[in-house]
CSV table of C-alpha atoms in Angstrom, one decimal:
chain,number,residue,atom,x,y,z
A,1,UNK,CA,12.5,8.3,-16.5
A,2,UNK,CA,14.5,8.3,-19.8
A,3,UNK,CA,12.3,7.8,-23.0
A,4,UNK,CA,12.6,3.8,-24.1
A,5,UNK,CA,12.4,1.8,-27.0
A,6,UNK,CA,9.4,-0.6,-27.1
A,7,UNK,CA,11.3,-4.1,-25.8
A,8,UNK,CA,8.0,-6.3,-27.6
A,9,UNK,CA,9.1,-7.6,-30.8
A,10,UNK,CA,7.6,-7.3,-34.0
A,11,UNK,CA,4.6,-9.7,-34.1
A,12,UNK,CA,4.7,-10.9,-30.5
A,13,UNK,CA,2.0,-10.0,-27.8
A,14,UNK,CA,3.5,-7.6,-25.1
A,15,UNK,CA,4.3,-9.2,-21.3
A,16,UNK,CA,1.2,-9.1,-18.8
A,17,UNK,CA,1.4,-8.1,-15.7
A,18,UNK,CA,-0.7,-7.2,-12.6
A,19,UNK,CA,1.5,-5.0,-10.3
A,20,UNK,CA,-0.2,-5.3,-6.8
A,21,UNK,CA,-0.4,-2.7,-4.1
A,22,UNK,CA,-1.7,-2.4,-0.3
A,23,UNK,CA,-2.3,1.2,0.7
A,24,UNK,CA,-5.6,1.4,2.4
A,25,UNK,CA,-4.6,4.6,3.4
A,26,UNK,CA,-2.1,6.0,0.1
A,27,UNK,CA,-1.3,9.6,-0.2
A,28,UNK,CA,1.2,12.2,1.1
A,29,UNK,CA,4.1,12.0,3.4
A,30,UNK,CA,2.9,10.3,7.1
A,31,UNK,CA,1.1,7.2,6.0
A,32,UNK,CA,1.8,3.5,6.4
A,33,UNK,CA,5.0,2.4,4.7
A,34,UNK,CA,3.7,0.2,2.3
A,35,UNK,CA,1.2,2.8,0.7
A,36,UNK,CA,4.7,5.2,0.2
A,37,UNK,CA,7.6,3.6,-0.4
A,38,UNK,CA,5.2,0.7,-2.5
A,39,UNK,CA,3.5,3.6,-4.6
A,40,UNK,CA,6.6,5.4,-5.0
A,41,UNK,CA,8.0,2.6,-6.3
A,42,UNK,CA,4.8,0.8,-8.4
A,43,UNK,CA,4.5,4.6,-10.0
A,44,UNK,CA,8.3,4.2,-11.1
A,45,UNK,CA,8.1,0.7,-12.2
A,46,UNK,CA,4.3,1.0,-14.3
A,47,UNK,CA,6.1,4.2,-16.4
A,48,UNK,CA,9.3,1.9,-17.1
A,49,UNK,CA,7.8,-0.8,-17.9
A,50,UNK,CA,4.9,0.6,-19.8
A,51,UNK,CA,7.9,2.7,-21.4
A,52,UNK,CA,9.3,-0.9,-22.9
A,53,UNK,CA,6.0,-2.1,-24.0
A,54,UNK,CA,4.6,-3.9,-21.3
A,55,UNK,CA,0.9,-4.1,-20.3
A,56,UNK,CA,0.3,-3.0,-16.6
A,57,UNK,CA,-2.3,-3.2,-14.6
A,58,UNK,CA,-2.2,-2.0,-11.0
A,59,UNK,CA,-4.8,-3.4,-8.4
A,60,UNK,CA,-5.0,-0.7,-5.4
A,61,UNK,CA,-7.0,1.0,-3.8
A,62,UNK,CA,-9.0,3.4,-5.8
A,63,UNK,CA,-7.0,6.4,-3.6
A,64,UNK,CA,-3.8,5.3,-4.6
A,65,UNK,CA,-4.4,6.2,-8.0
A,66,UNK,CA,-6.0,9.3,-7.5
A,67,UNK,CA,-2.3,10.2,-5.5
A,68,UNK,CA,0.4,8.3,-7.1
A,69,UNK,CA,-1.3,8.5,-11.3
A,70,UNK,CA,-0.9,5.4,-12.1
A,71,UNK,CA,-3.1,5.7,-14.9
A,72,UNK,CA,-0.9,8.5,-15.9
A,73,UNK,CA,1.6,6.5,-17.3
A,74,UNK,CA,-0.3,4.3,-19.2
A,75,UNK,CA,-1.0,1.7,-17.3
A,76,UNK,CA,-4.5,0.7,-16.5
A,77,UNK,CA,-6.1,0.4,-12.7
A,78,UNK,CA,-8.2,-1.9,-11.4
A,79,UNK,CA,-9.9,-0.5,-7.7
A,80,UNK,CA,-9.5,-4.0,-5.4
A,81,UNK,CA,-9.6,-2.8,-1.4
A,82,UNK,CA,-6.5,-3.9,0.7
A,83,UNK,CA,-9.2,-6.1,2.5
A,84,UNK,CA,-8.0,-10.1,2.2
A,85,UNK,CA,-11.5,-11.4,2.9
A,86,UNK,CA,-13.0,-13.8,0.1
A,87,UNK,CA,-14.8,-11.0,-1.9
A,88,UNK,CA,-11.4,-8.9,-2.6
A,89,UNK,CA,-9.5,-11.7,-2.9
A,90,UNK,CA,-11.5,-13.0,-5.6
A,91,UNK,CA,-11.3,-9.7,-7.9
A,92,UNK,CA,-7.9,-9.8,-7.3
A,93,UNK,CA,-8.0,-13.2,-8.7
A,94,UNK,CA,-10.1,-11.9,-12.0
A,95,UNK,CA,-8.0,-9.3,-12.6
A,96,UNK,CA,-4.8,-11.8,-13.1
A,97,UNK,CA,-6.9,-14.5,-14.8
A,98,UNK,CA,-4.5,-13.1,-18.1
A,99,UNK,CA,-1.6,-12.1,-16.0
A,100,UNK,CA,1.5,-13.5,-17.6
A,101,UNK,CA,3.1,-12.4,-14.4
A,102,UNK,CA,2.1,-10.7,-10.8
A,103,UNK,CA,4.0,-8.6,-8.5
A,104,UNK,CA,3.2,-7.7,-5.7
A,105,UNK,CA,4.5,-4.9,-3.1
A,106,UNK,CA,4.6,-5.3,0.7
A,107,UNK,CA,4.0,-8.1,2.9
A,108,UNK,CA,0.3,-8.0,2.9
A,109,UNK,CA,-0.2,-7.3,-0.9
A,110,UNK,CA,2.0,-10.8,-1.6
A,111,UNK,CA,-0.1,-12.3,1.1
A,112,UNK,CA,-3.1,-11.4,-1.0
A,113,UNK,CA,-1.9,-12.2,-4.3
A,114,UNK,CA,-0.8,-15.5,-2.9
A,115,UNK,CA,-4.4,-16.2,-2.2
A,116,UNK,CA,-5.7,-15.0,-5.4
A,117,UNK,CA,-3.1,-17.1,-7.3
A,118,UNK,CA,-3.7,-20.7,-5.2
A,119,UNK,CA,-3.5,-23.6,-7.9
A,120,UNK,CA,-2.3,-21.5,-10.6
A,121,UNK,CA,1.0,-21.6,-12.2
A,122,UNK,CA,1.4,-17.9,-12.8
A,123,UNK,CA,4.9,-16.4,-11.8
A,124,UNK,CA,4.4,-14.3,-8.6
A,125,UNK,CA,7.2,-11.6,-7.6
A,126,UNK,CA,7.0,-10.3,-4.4
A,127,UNK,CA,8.7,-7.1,-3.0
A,128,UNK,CA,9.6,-6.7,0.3
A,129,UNK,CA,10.5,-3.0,1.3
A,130,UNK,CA,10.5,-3.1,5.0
A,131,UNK,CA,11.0,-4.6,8.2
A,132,UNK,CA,7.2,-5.6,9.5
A,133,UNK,CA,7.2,-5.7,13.3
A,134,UNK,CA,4.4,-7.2,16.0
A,135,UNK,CA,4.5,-7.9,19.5
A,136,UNK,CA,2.7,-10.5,21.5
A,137,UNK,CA,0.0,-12.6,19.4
A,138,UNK,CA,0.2,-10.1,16.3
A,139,UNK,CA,4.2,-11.5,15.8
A,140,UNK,CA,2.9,-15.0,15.4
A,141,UNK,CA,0.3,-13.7,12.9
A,142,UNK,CA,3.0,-11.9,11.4
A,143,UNK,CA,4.9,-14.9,10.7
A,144,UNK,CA,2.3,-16.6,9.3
A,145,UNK,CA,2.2,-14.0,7.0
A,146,UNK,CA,5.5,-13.7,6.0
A,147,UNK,CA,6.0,-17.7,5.5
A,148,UNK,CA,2.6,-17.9,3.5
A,149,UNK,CA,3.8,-15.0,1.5
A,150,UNK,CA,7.7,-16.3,1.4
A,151,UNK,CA,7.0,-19.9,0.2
A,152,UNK,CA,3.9,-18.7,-2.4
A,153,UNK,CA,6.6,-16.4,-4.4
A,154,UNK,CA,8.6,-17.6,-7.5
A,155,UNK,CA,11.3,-14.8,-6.6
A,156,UNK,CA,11.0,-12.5,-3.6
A,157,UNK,CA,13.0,-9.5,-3.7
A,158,UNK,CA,14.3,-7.7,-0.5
A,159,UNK,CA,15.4,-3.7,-0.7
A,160,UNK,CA,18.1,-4.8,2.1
A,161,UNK,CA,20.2,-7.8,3.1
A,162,UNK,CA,18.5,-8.0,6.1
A,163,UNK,CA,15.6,-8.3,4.2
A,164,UNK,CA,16.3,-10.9,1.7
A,165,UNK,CA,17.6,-12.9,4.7
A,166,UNK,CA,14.5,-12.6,6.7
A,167,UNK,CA,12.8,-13.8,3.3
A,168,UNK,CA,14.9,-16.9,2.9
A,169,UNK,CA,14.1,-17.7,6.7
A,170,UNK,CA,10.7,-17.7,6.1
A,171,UNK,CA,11.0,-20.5,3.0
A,172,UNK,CA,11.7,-18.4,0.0
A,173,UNK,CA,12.9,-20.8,-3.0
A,174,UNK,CA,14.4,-17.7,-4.6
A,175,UNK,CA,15.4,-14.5,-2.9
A,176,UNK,CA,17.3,-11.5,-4.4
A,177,UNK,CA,18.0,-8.0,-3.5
A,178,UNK,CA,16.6,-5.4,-5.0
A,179,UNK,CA,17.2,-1.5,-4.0
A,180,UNK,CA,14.3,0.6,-5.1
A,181,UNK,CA,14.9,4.1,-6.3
A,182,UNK,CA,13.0,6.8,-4.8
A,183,UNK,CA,12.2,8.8,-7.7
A,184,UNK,CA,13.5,12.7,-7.4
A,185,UNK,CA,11.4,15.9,-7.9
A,186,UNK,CA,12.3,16.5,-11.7
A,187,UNK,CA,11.9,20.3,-11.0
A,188,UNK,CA,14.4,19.8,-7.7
A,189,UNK,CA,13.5,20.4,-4.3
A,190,UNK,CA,12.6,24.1,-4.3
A,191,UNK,CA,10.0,25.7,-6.4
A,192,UNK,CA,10.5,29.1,-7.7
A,193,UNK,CA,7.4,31.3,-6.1
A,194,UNK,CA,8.3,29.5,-2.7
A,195,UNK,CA,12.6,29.6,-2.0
A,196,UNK,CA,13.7,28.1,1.5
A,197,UNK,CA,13.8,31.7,3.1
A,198,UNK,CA,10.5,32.0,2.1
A,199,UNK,CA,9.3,28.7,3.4
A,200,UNK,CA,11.9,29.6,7.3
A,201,UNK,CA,9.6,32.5,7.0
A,202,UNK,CA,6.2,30.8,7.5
A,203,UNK,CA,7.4,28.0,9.9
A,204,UNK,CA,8.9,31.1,12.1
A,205,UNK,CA,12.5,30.1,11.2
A,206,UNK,CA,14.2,32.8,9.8
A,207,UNK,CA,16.7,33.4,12.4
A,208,UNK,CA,16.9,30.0,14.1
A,209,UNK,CA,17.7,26.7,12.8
A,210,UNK,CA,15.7,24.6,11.2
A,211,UNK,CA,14.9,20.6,11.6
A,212,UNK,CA,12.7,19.0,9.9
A,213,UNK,CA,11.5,15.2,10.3
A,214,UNK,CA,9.1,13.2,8.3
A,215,UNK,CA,6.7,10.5,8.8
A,216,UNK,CA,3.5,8.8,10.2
A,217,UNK,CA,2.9,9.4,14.6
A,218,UNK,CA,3.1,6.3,15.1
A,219,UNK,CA,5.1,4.8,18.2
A,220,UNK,CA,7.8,3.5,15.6
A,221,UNK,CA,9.3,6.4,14.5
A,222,UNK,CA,10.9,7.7,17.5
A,223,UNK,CA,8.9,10.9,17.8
A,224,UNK,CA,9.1,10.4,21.3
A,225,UNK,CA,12.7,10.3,21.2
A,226,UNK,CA,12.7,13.6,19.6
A,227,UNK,CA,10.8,15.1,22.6
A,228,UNK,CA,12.9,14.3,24.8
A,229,UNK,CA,16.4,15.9,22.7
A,230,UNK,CA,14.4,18.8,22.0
A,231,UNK,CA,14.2,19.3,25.8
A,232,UNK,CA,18.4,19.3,25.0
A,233,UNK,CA,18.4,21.8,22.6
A,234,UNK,CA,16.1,24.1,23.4
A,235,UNK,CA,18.4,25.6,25.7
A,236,UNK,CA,20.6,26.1,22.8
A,237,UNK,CA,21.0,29.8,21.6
A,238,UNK,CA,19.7,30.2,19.1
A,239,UNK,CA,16.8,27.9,19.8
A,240,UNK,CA,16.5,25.2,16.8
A,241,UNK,CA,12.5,25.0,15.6
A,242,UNK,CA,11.6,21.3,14.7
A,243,UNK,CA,9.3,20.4,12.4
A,244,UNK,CA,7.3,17.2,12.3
A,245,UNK,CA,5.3,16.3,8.8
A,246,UNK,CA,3.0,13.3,9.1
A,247,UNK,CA,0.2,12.5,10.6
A,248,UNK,CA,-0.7,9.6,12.8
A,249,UNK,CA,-2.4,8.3,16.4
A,250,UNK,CA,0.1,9.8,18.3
A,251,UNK,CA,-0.5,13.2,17.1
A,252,UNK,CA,-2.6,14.4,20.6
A,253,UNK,CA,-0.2,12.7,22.9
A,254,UNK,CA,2.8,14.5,21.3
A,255,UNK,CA,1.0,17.7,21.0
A,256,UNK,CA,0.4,17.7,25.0
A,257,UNK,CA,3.8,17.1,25.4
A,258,UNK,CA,5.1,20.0,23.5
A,259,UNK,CA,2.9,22.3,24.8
A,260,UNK,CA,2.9,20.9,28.8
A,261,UNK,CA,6.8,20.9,28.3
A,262,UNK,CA,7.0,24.2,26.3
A,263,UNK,CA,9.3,22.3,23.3
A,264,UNK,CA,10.2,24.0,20.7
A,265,UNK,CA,8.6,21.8,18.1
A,266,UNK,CA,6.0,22.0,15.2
A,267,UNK,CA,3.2,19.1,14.4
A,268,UNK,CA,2.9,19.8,10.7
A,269,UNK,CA,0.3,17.4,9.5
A,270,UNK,CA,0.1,15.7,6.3
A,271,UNK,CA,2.5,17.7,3.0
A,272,UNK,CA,2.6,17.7,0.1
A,273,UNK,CA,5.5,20.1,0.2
A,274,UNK,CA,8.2,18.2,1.5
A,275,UNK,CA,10.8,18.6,-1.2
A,276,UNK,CA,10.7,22.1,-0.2
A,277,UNK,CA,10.6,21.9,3.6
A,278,UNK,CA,13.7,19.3,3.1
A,279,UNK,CA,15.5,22.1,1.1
A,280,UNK,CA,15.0,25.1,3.9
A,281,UNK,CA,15.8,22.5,6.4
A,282,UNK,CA,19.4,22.8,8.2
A,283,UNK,CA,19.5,19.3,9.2
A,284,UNK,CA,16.7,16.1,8.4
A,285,UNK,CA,16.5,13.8,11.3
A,286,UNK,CA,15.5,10.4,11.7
A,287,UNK,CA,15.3,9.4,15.1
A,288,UNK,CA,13.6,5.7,14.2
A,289,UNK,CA,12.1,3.8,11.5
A,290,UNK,CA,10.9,0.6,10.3
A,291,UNK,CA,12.2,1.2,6.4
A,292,UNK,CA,14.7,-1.0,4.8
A,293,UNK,CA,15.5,2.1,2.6
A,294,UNK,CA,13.9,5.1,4.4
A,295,UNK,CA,12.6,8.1,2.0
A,296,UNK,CA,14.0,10.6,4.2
A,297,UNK,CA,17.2,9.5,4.0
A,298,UNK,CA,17.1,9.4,0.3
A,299,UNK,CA,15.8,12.6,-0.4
A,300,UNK,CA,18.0,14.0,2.5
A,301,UNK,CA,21.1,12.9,0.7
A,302,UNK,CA,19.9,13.7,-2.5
A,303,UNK,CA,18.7,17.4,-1.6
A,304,UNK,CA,22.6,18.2,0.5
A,305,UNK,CA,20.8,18.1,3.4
A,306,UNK,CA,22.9,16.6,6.5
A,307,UNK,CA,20.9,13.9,8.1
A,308,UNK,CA,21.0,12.8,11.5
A,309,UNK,CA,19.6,9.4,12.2
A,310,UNK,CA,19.7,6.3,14.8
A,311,UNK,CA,21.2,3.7,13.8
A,312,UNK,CA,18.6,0.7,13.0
A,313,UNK,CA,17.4,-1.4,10.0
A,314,UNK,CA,18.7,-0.6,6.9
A,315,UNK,CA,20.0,3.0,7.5
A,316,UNK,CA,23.9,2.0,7.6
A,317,UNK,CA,23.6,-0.1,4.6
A,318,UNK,CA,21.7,2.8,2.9
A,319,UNK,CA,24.1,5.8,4.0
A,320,UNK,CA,27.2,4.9,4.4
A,321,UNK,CA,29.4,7.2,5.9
A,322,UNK,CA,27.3,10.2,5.0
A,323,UNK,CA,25.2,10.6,8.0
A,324,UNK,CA,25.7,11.2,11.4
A,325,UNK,CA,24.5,7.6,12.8
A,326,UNK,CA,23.6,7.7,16.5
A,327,UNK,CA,22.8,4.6,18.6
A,328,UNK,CA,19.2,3.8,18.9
A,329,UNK,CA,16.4,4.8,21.8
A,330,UNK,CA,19.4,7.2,23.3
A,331,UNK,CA,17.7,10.5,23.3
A,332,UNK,CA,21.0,12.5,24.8
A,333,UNK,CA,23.2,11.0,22.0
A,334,UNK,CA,20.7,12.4,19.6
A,335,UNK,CA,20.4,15.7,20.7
A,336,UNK,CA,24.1,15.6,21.3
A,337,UNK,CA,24.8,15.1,17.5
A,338,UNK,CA,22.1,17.6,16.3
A,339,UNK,CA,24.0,20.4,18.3
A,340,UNK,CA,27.5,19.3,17.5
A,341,UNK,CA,26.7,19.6,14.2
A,342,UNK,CA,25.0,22.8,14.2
A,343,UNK,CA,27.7,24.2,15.5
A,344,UNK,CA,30.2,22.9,13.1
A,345,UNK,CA,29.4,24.5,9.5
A,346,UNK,CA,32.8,22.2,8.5
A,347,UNK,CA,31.3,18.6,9.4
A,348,UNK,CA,28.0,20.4,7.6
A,349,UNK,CA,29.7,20.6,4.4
A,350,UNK,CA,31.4,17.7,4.9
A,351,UNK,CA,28.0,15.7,5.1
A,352,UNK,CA,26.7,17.3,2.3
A,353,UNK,CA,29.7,16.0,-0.4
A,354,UNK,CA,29.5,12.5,0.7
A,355,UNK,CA,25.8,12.6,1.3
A,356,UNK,CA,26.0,13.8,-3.2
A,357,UNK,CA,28.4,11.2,-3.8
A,358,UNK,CA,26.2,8.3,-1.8
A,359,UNK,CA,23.3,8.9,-3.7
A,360,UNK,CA,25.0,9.1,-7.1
A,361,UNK,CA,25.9,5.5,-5.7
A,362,UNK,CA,22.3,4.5,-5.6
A,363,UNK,CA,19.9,2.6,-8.2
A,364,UNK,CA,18.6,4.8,-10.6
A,365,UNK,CA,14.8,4.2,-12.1
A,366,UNK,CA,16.0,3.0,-15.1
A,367,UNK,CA,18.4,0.5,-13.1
A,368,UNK,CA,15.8,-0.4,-11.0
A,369,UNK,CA,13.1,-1.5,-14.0
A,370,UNK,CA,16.0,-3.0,-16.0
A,371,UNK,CA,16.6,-5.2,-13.0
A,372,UNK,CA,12.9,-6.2,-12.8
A,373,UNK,CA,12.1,-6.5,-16.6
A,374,UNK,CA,15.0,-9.0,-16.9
A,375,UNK,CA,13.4,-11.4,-13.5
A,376,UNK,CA,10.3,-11.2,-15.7
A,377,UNK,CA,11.6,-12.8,-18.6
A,378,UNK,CA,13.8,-14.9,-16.7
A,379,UNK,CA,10.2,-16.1,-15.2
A,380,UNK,CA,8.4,-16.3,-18.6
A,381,UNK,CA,10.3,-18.2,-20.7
A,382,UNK,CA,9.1,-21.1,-22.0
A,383,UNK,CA,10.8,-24.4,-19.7
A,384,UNK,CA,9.9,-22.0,-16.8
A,385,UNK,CA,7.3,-22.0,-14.1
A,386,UNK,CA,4.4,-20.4,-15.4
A,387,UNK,CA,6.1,-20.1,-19.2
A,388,UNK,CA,4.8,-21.7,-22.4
């Protein structure tokens, strides 16, 4: 983030605001969405906006400071659980009794602060950075949700089309999109003591190809999926090594398959090393996934790494033409483009310019808190709701 000028003029108190997060569970790579992409993103914002004299507060979980440092950039942190029973909501509701403005990040974070802010005229902002999915009584819940959350906010913001559709479906008087920037390793994706051939080394990659996916076991990533190509490409010579970080409740039923079926993957666990397993990686894949704007994809892109990926939510609208897009839940055409492309060094290359030119494309930080900043004074002026 480039150094800012304070935006507060001389003599006037600085904006309030209350930036609120979920993330029961924050931290590395292979937890819920919200805690990543929302922490990611509430990290960005607080040190933008903190950066042009605003006063932030963040209400999360007393974990999600300790791993994303929001108090870092200046902005101050308030522990409130992700809970939405009466006692957390009510904190909540403390903490933004001198809120000029709230915004919240994720579906059940604007649920919350919808609670906390019932009879009060404070602006709310609500981010929306994925597609939340249920099945059977959950989705009705999930609606619910969604409309109380929908209808509650002054402006809802959507990091997809899709997304700011789904929000005006579900009663949103205002909704806009809003790409997030992820924001990049300032040092780059490889660190000095550790290069990529010495990071093939430890995964047992030096003379094989590597693949490398990312993100929480969970039945709604596709990990299954990858199983079953891996049983493709195994027979492939050399053998490619996949590589799996995250962590998740699938994590002993995927580990029985790979050893009962002999597959050449890897369960990593939870990393913090990502940006360098992304930059030894030959290919990223992304076989399924819920984001509107999936991290992978994004540091993929940004690192020249050729990314393979199904063809769901908002990954076309994301990459353009600079992935290899498969169709979803079709585990042969995924292994099919995985070995096609490691066998063409051309199409390789090819990825990687378009996948540099894509990204330079995207939102930057700064872009992303200028857009915000100006939706909060749009919100607090006087004549407006919640305004003097």
């Amino acid at each position: 983030m480039s150094p800012l000028i304070s935006r507060v003029p001389h003599g006037q108190s600085p904006l309030r605001t209350v930036q609120v997060l979920g993330g029961g569970n924050a931290g590395s790579w292979g937890h819920p969405l919200d805690d990543v992409l929302g922490g990611m993103h509430v990290r960005s914002l607080a040190e933008g906006l903190v950066a042009r004299g605003v006063r932030v507060t963040v209400c999360a979980p007393a974990e999600a400071d300790r791993v994303y440092g929001f108090t870092d950039t200046g902005a101050a942190h308030v522990h409130v659980p992700r809970s939405s029973d009466p006692v957390s909501v009510a904190a909540l509701r403390t903490v933004c009794a001198d809120a000029d403005l709230v915004h919240a990040h994720g579906l059940h974070a604007s649920f919350r602060a919808a609670l906390a802010l019932s009879g009060r005229r404070t602006p709310l902002v609500v981010t929306w950075h994925d597609h939340a999915q249920a099945e059977g009584p959950r989705a009705h819940l999930l609606r619910v949700l969604e409309r109380r959350a929908a209808k509650s906010a002054t402006v809802v913001l959507g990091t997809t089309s899709e997304l700011v559709d789904r929000a005006r479906s579900r009663g949103a008087r205002d909704a806009r999109l809003a790409a997030i920037a992820v924001p990049r390793p300032r040092s780059g994706y490889t660190h000095p003591e550790r290069p990529p051939s010495k990071v093939r080394a430890e995964l047992g990659a030096t003379e094989r190809p590597l693949l490398l996916a990312v993100g929480s076991l969970d039945r709604h990533r596709g990990h299954e999926l990858l199983l079953d190509a891996a049983r493709t490409w195994r027979r492939a010579d050399p053998t490619p090594l996949t590589v799996i970080a995250g962590e998740g409740p699938l994590r002993p039923a995927l580990q029985k398959r790979i050893e009962d079926e002999e597959l050449p993957v890897r369960l990593l666990g939870r990393r913090d090393d990502v940006g360098e397993l992304l930059a030894a990686a030959d290919l990223a894949l992304l076989p399924g996934s819920r984001e509107a704007r999936s991290v992978l994809a994004q540091e993929a892109l940004h690192a020249r790494v050729p990314l393979v990926a199904a063809r769901t939510g908002g990954i076309p609208e994301l990459v353009g033409d600079a992935a290899e897009l498969v169709p979803p839940r079709d585990p042969e055409a995924f292994a099919a483009a995985v070995l096609r492309l490691l066998g063409d060094p051309a199409r390789r290359q090819e990825l990687r310019e378009r996948g540099a030119r894509q990204a330079a494309g995207w939102p930057t930080e700064d872009d992303t808190v200028a857009q915000v900043l100006s939706i909060y004074d749009e919100l607090t002026q006087p004549g407006t709701v919640g305004g003097a």
